[in-house]
Short mmCIF file of N, CA and C in Angstrom, two decimals:
data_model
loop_
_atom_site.label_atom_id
_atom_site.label_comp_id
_atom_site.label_asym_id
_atom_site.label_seq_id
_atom_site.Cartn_x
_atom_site.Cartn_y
_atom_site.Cartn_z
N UNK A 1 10.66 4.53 12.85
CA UNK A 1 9.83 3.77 11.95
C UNK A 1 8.40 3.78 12.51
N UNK A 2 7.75 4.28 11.53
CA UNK A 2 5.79 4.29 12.11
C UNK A 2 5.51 2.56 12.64
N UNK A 3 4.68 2.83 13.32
CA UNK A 3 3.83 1.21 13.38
C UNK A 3 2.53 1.44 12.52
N UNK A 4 2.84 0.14 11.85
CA UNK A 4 1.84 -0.16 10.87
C UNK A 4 0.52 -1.25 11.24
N UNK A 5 -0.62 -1.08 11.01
CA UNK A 5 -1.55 -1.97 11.68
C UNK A 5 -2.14 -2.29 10.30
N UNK A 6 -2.74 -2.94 9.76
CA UNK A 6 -3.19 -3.85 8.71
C UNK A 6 -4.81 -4.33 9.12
N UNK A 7 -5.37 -3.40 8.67
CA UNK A 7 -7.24 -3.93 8.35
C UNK A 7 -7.68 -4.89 7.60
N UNK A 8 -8.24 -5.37 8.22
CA UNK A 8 -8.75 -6.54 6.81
C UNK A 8 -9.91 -6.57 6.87
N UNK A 9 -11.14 -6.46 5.97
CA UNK A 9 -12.51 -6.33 5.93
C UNK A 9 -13.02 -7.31 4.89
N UNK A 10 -13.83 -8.08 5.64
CA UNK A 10 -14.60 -9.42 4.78
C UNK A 10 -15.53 -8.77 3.27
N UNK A 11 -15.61 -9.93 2.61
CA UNK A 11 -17.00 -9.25 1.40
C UNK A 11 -18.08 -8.92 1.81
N UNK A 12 -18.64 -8.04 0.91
CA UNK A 12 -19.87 -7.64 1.85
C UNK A 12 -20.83 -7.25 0.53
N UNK A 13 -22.11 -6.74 0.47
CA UNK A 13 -22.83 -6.65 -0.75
C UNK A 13 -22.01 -5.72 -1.65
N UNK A 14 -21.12 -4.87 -1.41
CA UNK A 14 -20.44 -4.07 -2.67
C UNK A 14 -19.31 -4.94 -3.11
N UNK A 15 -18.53 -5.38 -2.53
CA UNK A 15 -17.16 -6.24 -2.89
C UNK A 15 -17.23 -7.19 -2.87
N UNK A 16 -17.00 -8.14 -3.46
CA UNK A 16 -16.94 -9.81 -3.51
C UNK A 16 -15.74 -10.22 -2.81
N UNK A 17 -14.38 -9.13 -2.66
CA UNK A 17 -13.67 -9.64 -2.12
C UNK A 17 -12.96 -9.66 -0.88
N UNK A 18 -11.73 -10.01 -0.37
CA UNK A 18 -11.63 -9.12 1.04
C UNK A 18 -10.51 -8.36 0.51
N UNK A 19 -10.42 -7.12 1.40
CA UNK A 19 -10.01 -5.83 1.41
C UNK A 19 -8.94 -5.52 2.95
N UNK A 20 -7.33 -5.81 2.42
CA UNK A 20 -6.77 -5.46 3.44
C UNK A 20 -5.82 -3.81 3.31
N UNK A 21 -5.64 -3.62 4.62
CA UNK A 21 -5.67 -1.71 4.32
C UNK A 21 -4.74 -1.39 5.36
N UNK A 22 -3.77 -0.88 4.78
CA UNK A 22 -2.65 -0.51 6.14
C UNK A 22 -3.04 0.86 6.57
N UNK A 23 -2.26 1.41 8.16
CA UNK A 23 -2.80 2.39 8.37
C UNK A 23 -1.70 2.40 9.08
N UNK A 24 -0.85 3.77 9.13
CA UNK A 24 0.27 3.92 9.84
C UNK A 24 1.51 4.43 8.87
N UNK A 25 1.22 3.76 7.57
CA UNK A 25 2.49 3.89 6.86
C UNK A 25 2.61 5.78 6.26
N UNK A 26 1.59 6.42 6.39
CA UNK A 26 1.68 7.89 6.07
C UNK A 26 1.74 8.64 7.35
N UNK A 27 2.12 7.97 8.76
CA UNK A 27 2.75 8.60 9.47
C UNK A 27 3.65 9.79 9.55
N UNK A 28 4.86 8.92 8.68
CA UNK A 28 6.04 9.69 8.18
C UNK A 28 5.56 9.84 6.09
N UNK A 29 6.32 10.55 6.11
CA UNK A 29 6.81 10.80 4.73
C UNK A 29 7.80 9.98 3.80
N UNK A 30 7.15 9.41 2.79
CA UNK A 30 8.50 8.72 2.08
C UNK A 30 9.52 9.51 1.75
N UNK A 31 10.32 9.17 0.88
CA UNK A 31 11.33 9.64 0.88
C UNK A 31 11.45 9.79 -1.10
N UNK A 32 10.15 10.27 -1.58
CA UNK A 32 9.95 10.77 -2.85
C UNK A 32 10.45 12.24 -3.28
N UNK A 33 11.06 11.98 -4.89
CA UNK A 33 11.46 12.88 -5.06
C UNK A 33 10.35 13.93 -4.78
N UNK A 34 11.52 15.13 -4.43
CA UNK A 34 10.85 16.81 -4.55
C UNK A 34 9.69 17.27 -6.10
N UNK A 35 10.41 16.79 -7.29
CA UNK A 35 9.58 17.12 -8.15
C UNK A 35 8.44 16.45 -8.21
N UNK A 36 7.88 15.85 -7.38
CA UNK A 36 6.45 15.16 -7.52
C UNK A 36 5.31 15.61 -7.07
N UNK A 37 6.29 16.70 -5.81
CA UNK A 37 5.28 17.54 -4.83
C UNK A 37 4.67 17.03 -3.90
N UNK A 38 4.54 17.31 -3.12
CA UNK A 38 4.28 16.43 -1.06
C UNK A 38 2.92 15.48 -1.11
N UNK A 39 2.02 15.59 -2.50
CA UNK A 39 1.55 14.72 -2.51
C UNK A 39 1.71 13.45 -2.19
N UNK A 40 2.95 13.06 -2.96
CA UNK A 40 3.61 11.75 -3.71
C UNK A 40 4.30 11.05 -2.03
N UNK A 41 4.13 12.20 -0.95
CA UNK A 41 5.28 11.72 0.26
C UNK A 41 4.14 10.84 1.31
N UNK A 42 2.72 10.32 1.26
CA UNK A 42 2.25 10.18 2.19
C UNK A 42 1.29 8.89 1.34
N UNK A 43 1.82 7.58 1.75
CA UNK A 43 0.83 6.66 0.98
C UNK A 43 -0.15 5.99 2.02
N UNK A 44 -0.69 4.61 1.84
CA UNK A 44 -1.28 3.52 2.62
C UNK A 44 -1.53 2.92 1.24
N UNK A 45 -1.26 1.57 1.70
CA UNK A 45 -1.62 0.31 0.82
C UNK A 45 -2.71 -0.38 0.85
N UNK A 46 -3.51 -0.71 0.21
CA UNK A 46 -4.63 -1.14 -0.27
C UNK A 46 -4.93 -2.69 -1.30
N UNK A 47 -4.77 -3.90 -0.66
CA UNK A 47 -4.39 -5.14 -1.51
C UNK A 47 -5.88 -5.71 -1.81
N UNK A 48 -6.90 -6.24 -2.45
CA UNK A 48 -7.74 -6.90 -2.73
C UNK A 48 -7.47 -8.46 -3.02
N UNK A 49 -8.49 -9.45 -2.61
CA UNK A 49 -7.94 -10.53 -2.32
C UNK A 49 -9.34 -11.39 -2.66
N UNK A 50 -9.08 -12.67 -3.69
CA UNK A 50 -10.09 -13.88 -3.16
C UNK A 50 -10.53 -14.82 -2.13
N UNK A 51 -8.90 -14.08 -1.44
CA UNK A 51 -8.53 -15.14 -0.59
C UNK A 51 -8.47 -14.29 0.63
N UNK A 52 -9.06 -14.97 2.17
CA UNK A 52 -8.54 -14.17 3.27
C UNK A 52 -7.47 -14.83 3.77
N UNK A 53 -6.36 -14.56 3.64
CA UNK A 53 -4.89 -15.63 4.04
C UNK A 53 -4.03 -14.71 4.77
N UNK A 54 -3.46 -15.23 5.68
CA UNK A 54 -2.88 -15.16 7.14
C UNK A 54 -1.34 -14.25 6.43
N UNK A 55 -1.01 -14.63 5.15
CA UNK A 55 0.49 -14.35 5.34
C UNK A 55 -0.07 -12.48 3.98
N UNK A 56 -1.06 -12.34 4.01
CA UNK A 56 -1.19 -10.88 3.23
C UNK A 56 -1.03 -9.47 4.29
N UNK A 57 -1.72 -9.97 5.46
CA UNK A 57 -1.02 -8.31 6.32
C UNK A 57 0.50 -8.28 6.37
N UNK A 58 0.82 -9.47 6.60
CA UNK A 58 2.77 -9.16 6.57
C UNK A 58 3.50 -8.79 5.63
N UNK A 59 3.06 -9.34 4.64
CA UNK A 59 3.49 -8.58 3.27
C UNK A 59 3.19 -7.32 2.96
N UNK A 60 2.06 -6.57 3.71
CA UNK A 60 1.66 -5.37 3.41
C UNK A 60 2.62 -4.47 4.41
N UNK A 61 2.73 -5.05 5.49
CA UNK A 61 3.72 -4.48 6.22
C UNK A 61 5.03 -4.64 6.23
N UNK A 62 5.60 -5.46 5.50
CA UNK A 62 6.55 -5.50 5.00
C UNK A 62 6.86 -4.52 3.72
N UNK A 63 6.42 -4.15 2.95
CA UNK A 63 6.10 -3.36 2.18
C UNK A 63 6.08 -1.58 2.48
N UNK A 64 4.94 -1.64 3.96
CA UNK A 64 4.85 -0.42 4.24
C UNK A 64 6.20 -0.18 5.02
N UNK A 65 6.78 -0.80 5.77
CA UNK A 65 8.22 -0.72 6.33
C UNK A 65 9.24 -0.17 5.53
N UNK A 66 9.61 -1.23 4.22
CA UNK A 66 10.25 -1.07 3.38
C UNK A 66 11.09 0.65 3.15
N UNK A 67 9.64 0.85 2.75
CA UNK A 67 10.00 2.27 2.47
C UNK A 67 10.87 3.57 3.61
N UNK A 68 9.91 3.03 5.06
CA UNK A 68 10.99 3.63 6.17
C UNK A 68 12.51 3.64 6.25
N UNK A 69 12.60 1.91 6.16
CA UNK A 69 13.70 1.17 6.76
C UNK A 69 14.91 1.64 5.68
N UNK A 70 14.36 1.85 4.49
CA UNK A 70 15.34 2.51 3.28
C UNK A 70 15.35 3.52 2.66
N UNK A 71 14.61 4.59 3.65
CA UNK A 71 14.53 5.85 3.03
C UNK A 71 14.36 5.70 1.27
N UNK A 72 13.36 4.98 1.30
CA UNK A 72 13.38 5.28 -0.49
C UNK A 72 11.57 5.55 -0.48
N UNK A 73 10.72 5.13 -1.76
CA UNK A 73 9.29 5.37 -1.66
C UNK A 73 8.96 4.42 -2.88
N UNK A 74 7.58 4.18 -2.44
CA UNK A 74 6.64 3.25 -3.62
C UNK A 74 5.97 3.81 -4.53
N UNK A 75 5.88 3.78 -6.13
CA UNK A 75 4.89 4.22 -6.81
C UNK A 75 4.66 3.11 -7.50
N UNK A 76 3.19 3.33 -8.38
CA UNK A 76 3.42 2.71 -9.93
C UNK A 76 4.89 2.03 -10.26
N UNK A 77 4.96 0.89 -10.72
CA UNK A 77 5.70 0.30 -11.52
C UNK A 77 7.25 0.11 -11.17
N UNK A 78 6.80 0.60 -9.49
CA UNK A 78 8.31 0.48 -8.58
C UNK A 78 8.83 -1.45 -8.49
N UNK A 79 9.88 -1.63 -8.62
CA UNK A 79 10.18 -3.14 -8.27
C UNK A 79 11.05 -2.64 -6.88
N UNK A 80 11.00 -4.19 -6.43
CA UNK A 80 11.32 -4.49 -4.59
C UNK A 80 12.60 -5.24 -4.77
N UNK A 81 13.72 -5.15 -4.17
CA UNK A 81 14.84 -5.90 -4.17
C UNK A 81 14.04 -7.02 -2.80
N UNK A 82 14.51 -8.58 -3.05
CA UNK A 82 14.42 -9.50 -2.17
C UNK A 82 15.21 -10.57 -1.72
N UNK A 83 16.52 -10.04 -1.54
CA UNK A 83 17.30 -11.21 -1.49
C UNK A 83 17.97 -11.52 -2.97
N UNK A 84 19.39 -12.52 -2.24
CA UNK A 84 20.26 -12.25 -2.97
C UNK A 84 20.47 -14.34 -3.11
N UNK A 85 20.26 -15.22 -3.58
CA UNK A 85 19.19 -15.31 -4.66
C UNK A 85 17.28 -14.73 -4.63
N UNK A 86 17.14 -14.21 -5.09
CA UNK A 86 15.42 -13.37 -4.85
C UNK A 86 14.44 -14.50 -4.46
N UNK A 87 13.70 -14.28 -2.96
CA UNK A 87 12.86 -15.00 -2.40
C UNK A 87 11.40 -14.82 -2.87
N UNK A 88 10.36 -15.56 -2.86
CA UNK A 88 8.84 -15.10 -2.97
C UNK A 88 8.85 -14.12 -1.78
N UNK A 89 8.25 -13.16 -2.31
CA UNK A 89 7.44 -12.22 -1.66
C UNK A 89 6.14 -13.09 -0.14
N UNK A 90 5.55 -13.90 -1.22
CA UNK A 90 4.26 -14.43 -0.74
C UNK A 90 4.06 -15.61 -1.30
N UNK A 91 2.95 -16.32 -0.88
CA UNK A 91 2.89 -17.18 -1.60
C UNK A 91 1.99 -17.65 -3.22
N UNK A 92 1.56 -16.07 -3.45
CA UNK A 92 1.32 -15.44 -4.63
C UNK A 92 2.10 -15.64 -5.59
N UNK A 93 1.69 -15.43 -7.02
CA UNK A 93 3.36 -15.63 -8.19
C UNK A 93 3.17 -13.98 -8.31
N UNK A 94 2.35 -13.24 -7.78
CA UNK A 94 2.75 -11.42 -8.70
C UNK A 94 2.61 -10.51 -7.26
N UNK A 95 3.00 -9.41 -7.55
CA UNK A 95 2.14 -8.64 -6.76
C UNK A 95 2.68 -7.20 -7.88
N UNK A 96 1.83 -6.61 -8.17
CA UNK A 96 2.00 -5.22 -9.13
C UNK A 96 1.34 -3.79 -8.45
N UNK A 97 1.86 -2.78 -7.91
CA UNK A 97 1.23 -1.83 -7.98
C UNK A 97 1.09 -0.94 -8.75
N UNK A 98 -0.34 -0.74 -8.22
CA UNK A 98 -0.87 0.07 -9.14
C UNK A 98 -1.83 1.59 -8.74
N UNK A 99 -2.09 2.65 -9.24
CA UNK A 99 -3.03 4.01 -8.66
C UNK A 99 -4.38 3.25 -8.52
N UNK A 100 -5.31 3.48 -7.29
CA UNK A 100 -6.00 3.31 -7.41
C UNK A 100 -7.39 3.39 -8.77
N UNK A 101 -7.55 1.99 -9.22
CA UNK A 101 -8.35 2.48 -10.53
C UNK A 101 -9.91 2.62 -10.44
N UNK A 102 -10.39 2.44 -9.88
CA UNK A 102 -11.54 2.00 -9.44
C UNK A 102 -12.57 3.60 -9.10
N UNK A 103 -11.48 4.49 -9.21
CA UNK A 103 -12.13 5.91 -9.13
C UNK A 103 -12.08 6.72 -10.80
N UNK A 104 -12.96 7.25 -10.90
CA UNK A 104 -12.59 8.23 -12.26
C UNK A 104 -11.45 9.20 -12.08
N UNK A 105 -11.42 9.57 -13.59
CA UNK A 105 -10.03 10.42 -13.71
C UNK A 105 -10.03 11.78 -12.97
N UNK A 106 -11.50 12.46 -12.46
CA UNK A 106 -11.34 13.39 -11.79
C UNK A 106 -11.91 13.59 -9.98
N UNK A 107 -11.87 12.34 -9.43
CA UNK A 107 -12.16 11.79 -8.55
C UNK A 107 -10.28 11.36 -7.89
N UNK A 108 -10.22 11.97 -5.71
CA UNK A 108 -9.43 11.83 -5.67
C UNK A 108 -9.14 11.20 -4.25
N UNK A 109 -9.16 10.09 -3.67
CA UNK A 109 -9.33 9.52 -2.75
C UNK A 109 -8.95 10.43 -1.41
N UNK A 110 -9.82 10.56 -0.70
CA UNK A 110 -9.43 11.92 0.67
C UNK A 110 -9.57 10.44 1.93
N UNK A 111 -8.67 10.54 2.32
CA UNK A 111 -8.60 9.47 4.16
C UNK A 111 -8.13 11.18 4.77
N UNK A 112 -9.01 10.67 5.40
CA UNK A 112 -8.35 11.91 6.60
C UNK A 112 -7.78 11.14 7.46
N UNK A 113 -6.00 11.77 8.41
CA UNK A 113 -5.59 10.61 9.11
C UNK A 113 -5.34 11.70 10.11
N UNK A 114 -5.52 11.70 11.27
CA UNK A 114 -5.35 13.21 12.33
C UNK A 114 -5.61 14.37 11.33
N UNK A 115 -4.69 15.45 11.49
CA UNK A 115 -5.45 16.45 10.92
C UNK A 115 -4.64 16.78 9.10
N UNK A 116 -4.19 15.55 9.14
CA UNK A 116 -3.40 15.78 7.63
C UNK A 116 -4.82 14.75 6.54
N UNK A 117 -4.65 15.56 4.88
CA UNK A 117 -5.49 14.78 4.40
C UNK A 117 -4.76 14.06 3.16
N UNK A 118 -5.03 12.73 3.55
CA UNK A 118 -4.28 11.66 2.56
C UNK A 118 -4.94 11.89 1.14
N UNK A 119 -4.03 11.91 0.19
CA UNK A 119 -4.60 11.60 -0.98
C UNK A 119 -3.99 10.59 -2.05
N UNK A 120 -3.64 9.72 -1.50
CA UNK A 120 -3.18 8.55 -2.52
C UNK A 120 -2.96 7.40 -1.38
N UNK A 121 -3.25 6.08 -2.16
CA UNK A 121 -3.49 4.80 -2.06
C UNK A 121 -3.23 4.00 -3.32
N UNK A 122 -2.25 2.95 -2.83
CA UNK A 122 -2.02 2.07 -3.71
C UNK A 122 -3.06 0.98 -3.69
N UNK A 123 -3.11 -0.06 -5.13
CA UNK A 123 -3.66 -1.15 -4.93
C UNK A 123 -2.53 -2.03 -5.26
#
């Protein structure tokens, strides 16, 4: 299982809000289908927030784990099993992912992480 470390960056004149950012979770490869193409195998999570609150990196790492710990993977419109009666996540009522929107349709987010180049990020 990768170790996951969780950034968090205050507002600043472009963002009003804070910006927490995992880094670690495209270590390994999810465990996405083949027909999606090796794109789809290498994420990092990306949460935006009004709030800077103590319990959002754990959830992000809980999240980025997830996917190790169960050989499965996150996209769009994926739901999370939580317990058996289902617990809050957070102390949030939602959390939805989503493709980063905030870029145009032919615009494609590049993180370089060692010498591999990331191209997808959830929000």
């Amino acid at each position: 299982m990768p170790h996951i470390d969780v950034y968090r960056f205050p507002p600043n004149g472009k963002r009003d809000v804070f910006t927490f950012v995992t880094g670690g979770m495209s270590d390994l490869p999810m465990n996405a289908p083949s027909e999606l193409g090796a794109d789809y195998r290498r994420a990092e999570l990306v949460f935006y927030s009004k709030e800077n609150r103590d319990d959002y990196p754990e959830l992000l790492r809980r999240l980025a784990h997830f996917v190790h710990d169960n050989r499965t993977w996150l996209h769009w419109g994926h739901t999370m099993p939580n317990g058996q009666p289902p617990e809050p996540l957070s102390t949030q009522k939602g959390l939805i992912l989503y493709f980063s929107c905030h870029l145009s349709s032919n615009q494609i987010l590049r993180l370089v992480t060692g010498s591999r180049l990331m191209r997808n990020r959830y929000i």
